[in-house]
PDB file of C-alpha atoms in Angstrom:
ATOM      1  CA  UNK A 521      -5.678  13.246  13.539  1.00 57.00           C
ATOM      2  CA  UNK A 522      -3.339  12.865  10.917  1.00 67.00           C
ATOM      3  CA  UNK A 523      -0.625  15.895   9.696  1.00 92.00           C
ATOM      4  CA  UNK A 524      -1.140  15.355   6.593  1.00 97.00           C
ATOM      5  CA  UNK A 525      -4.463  17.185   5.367  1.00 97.00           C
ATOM      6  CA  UNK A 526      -5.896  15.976   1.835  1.00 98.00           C
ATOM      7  CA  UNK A 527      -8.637  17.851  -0.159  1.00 98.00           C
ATOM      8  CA  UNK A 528     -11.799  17.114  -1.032  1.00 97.00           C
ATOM      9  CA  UNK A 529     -12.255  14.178   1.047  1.00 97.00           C
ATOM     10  CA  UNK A 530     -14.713  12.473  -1.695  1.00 97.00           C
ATOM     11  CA  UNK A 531     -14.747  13.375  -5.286  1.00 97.00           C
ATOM     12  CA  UNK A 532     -17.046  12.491  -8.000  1.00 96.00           C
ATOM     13  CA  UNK A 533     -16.168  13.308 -11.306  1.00 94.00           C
ATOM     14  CA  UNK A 534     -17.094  12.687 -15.000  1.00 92.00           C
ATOM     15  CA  UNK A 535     -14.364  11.346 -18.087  1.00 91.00           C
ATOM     16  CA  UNK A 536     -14.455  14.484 -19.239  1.00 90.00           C
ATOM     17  CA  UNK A 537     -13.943  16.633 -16.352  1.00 90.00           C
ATOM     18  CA  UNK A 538     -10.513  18.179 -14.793  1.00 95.00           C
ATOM     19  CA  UNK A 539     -10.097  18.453 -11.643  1.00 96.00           C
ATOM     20  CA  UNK A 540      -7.534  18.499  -8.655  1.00 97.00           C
ATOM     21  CA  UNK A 541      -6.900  17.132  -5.776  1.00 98.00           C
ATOM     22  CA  UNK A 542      -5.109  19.028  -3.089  1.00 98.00           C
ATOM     23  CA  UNK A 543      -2.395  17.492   0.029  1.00 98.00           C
ATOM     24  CA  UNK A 544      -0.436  20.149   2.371  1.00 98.00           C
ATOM     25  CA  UNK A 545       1.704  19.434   5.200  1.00 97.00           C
ATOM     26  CA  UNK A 546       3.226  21.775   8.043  1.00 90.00           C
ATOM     27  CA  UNK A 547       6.104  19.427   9.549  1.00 92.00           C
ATOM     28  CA  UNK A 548       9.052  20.443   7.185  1.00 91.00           C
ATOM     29  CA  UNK A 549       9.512  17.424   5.472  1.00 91.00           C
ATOM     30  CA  UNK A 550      10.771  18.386   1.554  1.00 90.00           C
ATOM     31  CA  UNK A 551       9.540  14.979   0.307  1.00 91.00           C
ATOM     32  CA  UNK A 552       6.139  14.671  -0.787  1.00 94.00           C
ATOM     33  CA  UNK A 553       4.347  11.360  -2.276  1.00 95.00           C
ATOM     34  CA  UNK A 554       1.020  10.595  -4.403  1.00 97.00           C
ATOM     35  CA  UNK A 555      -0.457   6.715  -3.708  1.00 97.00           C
ATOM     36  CA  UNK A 556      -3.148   5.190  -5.528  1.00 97.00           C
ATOM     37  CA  UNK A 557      -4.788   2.544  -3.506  1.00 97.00           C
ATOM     38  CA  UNK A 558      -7.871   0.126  -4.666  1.00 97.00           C
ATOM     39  CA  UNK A 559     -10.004  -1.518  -2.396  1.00 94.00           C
ATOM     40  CA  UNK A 560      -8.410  -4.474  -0.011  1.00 92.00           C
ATOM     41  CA  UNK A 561      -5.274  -3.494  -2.027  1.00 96.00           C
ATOM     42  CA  UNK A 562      -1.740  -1.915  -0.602  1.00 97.00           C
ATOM     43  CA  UNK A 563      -1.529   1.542  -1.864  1.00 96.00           C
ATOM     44  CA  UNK A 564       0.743   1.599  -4.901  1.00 95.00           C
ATOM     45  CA  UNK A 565       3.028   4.546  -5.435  1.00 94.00           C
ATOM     46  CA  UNK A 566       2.382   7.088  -8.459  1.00 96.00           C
ATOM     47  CA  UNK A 567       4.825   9.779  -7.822  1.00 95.00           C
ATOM     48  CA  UNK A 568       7.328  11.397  -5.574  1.00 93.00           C
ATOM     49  CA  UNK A 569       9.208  14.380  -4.877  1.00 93.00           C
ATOM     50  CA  UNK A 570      12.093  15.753  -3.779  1.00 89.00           C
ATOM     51  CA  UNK A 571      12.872  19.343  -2.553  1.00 90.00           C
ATOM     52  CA  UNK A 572       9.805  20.305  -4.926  1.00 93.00           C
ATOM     53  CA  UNK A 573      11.543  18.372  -8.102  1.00 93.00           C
ATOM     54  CA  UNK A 574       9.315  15.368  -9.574  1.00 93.00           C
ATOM     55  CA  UNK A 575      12.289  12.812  -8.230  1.00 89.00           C
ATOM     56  CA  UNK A 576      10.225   9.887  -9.463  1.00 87.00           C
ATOM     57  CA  UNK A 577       7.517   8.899 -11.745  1.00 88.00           C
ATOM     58  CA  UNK A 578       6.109   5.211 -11.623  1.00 87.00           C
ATOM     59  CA  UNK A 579       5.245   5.339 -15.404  1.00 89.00           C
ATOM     60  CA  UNK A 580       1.964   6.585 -13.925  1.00 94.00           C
ATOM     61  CA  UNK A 581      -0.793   8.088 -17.382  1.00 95.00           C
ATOM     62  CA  UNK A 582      -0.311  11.348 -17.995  1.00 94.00           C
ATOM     63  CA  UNK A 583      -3.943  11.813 -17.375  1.00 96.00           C
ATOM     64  CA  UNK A 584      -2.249  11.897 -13.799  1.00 97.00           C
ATOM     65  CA  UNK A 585      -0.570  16.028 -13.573  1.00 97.00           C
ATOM     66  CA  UNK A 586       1.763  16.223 -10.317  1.00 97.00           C
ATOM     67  CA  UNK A 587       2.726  19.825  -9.149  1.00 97.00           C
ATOM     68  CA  UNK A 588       4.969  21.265  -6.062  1.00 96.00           C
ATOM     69  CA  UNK A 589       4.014  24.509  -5.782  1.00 95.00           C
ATOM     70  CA  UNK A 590       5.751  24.998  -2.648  1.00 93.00           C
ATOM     71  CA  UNK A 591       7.802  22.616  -0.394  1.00 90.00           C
ATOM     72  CA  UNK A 592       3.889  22.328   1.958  1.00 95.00           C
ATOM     73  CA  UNK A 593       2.159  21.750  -0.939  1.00 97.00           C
ATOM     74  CA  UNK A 594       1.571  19.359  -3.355  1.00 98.00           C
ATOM     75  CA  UNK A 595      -1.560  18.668  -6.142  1.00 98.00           C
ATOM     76  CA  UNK A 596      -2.489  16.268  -8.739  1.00 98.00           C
ATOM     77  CA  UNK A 597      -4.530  17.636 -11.447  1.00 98.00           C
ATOM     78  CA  UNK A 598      -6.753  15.315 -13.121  1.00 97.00           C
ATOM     79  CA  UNK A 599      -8.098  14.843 -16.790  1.00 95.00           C
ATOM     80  CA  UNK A 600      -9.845  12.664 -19.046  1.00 94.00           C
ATOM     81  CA  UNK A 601      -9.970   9.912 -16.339  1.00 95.00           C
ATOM     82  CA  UNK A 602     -11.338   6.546 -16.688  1.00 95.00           C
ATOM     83  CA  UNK A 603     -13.940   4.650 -14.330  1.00 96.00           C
ATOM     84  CA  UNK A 604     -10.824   2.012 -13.575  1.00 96.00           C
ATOM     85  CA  UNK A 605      -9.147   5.184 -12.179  1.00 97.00           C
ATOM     86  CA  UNK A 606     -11.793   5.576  -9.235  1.00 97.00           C
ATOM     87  CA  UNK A 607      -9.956   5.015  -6.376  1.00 97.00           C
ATOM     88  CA  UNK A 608      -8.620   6.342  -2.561  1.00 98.00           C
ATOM     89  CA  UNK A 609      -5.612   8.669  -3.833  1.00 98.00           C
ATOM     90  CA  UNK A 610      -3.300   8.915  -0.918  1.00 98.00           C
ATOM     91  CA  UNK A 611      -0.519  11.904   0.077  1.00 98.00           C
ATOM     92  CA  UNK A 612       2.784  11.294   2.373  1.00 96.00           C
ATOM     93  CA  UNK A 613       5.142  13.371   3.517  1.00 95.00           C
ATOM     94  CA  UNK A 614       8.489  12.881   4.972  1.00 91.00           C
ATOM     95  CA  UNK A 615      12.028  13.898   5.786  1.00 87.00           C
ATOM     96  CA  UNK A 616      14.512  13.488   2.362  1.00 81.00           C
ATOM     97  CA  UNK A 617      15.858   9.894   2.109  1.00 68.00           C
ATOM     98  CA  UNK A 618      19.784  10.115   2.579  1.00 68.00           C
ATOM     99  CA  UNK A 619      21.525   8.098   0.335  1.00 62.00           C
ATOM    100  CA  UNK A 620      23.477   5.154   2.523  1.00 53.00           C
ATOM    101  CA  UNK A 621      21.405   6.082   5.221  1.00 60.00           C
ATOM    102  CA  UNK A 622      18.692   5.411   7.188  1.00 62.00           C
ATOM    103  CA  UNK A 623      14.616   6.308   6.054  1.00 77.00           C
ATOM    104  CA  UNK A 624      12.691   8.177   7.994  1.00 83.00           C
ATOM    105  CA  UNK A 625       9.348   7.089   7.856  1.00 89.00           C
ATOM    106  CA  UNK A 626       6.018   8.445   5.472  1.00 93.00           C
ATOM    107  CA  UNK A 627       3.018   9.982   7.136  1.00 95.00           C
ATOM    108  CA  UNK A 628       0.011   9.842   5.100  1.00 97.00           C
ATOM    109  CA  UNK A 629      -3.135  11.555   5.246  1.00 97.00           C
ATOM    110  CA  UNK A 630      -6.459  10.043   5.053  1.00 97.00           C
ATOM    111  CA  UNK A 631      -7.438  10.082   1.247  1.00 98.00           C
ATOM    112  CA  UNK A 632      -9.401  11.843  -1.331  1.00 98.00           C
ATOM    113  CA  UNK A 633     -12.018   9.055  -2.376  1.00 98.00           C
ATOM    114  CA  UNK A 634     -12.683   9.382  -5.939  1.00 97.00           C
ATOM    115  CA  UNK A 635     -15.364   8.100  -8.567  1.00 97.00           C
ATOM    116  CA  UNK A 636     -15.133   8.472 -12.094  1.00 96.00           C
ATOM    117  CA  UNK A 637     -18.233   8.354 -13.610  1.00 94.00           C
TER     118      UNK A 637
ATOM    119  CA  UNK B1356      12.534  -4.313  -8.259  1.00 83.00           C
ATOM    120  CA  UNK B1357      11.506  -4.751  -4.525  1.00 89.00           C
ATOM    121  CA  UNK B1358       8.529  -8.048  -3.748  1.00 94.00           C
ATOM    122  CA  UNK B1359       7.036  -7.785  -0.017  1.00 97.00           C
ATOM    123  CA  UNK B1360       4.962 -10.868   0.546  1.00 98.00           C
ATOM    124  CA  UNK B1361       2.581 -10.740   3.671  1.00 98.00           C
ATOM    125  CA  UNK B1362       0.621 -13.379   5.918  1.00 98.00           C
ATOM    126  CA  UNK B1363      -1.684 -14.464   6.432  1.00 98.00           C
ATOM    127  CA  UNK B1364      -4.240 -12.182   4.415  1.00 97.00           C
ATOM    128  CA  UNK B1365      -6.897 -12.318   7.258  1.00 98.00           C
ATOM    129  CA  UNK B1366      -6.486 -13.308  10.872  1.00 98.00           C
ATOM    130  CA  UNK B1367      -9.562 -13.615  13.608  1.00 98.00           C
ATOM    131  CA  UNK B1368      -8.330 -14.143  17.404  1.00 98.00           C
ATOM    132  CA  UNK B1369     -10.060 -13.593  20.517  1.00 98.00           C
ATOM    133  CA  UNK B1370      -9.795 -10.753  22.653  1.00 98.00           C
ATOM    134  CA  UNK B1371      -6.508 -10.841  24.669  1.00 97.00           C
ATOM    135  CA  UNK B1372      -4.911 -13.639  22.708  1.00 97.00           C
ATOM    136  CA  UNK B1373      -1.707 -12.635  20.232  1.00 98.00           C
ATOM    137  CA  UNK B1374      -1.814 -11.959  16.399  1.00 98.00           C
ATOM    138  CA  UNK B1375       1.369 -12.120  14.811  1.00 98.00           C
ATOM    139  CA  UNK B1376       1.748 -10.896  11.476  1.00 98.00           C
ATOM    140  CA  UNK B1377       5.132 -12.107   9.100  1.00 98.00           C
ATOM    141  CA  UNK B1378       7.078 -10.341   5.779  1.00 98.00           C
ATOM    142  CA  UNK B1379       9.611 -11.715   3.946  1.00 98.00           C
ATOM    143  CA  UNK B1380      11.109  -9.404   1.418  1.00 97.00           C
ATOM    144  CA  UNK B1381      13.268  -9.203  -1.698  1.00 97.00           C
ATOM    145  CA  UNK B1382      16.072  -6.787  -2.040  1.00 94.00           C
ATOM    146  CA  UNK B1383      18.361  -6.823   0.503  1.00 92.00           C
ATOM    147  CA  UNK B1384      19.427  -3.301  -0.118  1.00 89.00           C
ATOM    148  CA  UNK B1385      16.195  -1.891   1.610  1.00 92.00           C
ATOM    149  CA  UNK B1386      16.825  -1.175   5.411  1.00 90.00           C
ATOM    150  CA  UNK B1387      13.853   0.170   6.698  1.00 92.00           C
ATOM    151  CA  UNK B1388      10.525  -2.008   7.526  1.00 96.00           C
ATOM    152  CA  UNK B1389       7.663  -0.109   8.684  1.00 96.00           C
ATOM    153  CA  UNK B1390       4.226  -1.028   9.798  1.00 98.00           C
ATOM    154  CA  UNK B1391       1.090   0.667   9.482  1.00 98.00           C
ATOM    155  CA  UNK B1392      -2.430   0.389  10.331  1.00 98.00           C
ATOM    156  CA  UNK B1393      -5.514   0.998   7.835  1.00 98.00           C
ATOM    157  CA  UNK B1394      -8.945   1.555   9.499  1.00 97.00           C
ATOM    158  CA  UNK B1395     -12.054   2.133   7.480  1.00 93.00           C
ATOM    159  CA  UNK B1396     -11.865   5.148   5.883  1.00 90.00           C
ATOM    160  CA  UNK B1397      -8.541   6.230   6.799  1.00 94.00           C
ATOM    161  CA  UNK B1398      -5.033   6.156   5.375  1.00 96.00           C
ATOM    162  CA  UNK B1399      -2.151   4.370   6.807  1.00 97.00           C
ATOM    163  CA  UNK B1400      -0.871   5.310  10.437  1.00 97.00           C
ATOM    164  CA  UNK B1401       2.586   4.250  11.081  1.00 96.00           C
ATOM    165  CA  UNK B1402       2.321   1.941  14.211  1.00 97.00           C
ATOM    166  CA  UNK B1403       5.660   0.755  14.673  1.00 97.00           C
ATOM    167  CA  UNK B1404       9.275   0.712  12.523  1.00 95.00           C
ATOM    168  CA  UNK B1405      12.669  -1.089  12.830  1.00 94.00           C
ATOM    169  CA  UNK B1406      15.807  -0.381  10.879  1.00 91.00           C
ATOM    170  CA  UNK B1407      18.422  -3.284   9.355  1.00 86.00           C
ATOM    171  CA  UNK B1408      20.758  -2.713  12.414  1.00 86.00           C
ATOM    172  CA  UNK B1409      18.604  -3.839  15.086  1.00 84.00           C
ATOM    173  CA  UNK B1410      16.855  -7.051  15.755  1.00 91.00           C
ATOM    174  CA  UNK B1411      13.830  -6.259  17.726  1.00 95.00           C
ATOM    175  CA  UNK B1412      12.014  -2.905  18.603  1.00 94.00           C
ATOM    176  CA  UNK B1413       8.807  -2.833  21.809  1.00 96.00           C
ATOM    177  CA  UNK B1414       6.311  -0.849  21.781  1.00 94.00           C
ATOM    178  CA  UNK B1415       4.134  -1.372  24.683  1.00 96.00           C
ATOM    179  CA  UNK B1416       1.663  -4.106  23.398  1.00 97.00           C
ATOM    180  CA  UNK B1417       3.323  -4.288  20.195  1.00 98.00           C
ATOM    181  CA  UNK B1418       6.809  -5.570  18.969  1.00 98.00           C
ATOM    182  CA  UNK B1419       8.703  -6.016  15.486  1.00 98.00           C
ATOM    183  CA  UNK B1420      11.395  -8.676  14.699  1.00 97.00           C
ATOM    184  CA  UNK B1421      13.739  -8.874  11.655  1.00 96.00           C
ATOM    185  CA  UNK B1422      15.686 -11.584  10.736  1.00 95.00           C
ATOM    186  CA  UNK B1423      18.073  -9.942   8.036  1.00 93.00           C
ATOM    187  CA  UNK B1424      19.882 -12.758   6.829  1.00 94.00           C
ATOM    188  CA  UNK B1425      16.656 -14.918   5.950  1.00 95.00           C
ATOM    189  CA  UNK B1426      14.853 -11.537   4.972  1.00 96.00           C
ATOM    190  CA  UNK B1427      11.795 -12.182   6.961  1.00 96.00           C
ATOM    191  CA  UNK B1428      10.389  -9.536   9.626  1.00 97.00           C
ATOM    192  CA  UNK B1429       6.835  -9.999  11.534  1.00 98.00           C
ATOM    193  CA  UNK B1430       4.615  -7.955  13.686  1.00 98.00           C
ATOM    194  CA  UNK B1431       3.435  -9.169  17.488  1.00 98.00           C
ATOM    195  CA  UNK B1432       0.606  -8.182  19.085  1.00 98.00           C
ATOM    196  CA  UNK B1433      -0.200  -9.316  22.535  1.00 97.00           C
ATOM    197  CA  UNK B1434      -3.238  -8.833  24.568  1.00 98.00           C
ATOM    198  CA  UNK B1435      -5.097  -7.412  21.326  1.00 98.00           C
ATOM    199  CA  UNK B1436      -8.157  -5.605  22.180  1.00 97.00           C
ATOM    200  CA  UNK B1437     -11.194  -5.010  19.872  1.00 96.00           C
ATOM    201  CA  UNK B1438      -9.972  -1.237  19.186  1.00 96.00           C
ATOM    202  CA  UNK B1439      -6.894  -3.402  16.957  1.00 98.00           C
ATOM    203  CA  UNK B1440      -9.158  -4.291  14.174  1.00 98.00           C
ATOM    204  CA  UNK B1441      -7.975  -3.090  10.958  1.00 98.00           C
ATOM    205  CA  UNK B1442      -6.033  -3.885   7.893  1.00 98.00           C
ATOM    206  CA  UNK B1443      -1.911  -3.987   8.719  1.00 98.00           C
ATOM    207  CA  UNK B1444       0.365  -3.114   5.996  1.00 98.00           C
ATOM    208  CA  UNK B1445       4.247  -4.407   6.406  1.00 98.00           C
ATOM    209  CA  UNK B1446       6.804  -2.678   3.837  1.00 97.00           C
ATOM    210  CA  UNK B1447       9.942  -2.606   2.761  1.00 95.00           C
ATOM    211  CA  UNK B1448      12.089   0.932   2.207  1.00 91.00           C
ATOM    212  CA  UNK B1449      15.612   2.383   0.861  1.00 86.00           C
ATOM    213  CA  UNK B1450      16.574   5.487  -0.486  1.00 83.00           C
ATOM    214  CA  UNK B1451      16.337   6.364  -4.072  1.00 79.00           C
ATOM    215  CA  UNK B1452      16.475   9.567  -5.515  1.00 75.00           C
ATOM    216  CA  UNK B1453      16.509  11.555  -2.008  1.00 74.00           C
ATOM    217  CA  UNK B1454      13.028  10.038  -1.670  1.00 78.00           C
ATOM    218  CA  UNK B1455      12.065   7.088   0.473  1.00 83.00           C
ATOM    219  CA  UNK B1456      10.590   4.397  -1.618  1.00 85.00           C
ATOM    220  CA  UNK B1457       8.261   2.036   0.076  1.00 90.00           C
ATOM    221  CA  UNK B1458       6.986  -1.005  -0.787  1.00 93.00           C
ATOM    222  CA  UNK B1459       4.191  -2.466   0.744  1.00 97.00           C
ATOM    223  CA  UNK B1460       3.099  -6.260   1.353  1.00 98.00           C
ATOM    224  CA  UNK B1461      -0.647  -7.390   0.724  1.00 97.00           C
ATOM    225  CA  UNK B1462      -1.993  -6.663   3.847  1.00 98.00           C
ATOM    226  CA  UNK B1463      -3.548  -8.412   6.603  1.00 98.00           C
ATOM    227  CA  UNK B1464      -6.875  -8.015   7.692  1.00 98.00           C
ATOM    228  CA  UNK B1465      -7.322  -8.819  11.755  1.00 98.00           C
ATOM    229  CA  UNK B1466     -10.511  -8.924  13.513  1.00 98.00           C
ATOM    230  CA  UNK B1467     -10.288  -9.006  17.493  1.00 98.00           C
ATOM    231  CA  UNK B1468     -13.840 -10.979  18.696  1.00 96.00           C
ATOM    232  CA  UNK B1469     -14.796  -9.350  22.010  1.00 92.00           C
TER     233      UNK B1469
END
């Protein structure tokens, strides 16, 4: 079983809707990551962050909300979501990338499916 | 930015034979090349890794080579078993921004025929 524990597992939800999706980790790691991944397709990466700070955004829609709440925590609230947007949305954790040094590597956790209707 | 190709995109091979996997990648400032595994339903499991300073890393039944000069690293799986089917994801990773950005390749889908 993975680490990394995602919330709900399947979501179905209308363009008009909000909703969020929920990822928490217990291993310490102060990096946290949001994937979007369509089917027979690599997951892509939305967002990550750093020691709770939004560190990178990959020009993701701002339909698309990150939050940190807390360094085991991390949500995406969404909004006004399209049908193109149904897709397996993916959390990682891992240890803080050292600049000039060596990664250490991303655990995921298994996905919230989700369907916009 | 960073371009991970994979092959091939599916593989079929008999039960006990070897699949091998290859990656070439773009930027030669990333220095870490994971590989994960995808079953149904699941998200990626990190199967095996290998850093820029080393050559070749075994794990039991599985091995990783990179070849940092001609940017190409592959997978190796020997004696595959039936339980090995699944979708295998190769990336490419370096630091940016205290976070560790990976990028995957296409994937490869192998199915081991009992």
């Amino acid at each position: 079983d993975t680490e990394v524990t995602q919330t709900p597992k399947h979501l179905v939800m209308g363009m008009t809707n909000k909703k969020s999706l929920k990822c928490e980790q217990h291993m310490g790691h102060r990096a946290m990551y949001w994937y979007k991944q369509k089917a027979k397709k690599p997951p892509e990466l939305m967002f990550v962050y750093s020691y709770e700070k939004l560190s990178i955004n990959e020009s993701v829609p701002s339909r698309f909300s990150p939050e940190c709440p807390n360094s085991s925590l991390l949500n995406l609230h969404l909004h006004a979501l399209q049908p193109e947007d149904s897709a397996l949305y993916l959390c990682a954790s891992s240890q803080v990338g050292l600049q000039d040094s060596y990664n250490s590597p991303l655990h995921f956790g298994n996905g919230t499916r989700l369907t916009v209707t | 930015g960073e371009n991970v190709e994979q092959h091939p995109s599916t593989l079929s091979v008999q039960e006990g034979d070897s699949a091998v996997i290859k990656c070439t990648y773009s930027d030669s400032a990333s220095n870490y090349f994971p590989w994960y595994k995808q079953e149904l339903g699941k998200g990626p499991q990190l199967i095996i890794d290998i850093r820029s300073n080393v050559g070749e890393k075994k794990d039991q039944r599985i091995a990783v080579t990179l070849n940092k000069t001609a940017k190409h690293f592959s997978l190796h799986i020997t004696e595959t078993q039936p339980e090995d089917s699944a979708v295998y994801f190769c990336a490419a990773s370096k630091v940016i921004n205290a976070g560790n950005m990976l990028t995957f390749g296409g994937g490869t889908r192998l199915m081991v025929k009992p």
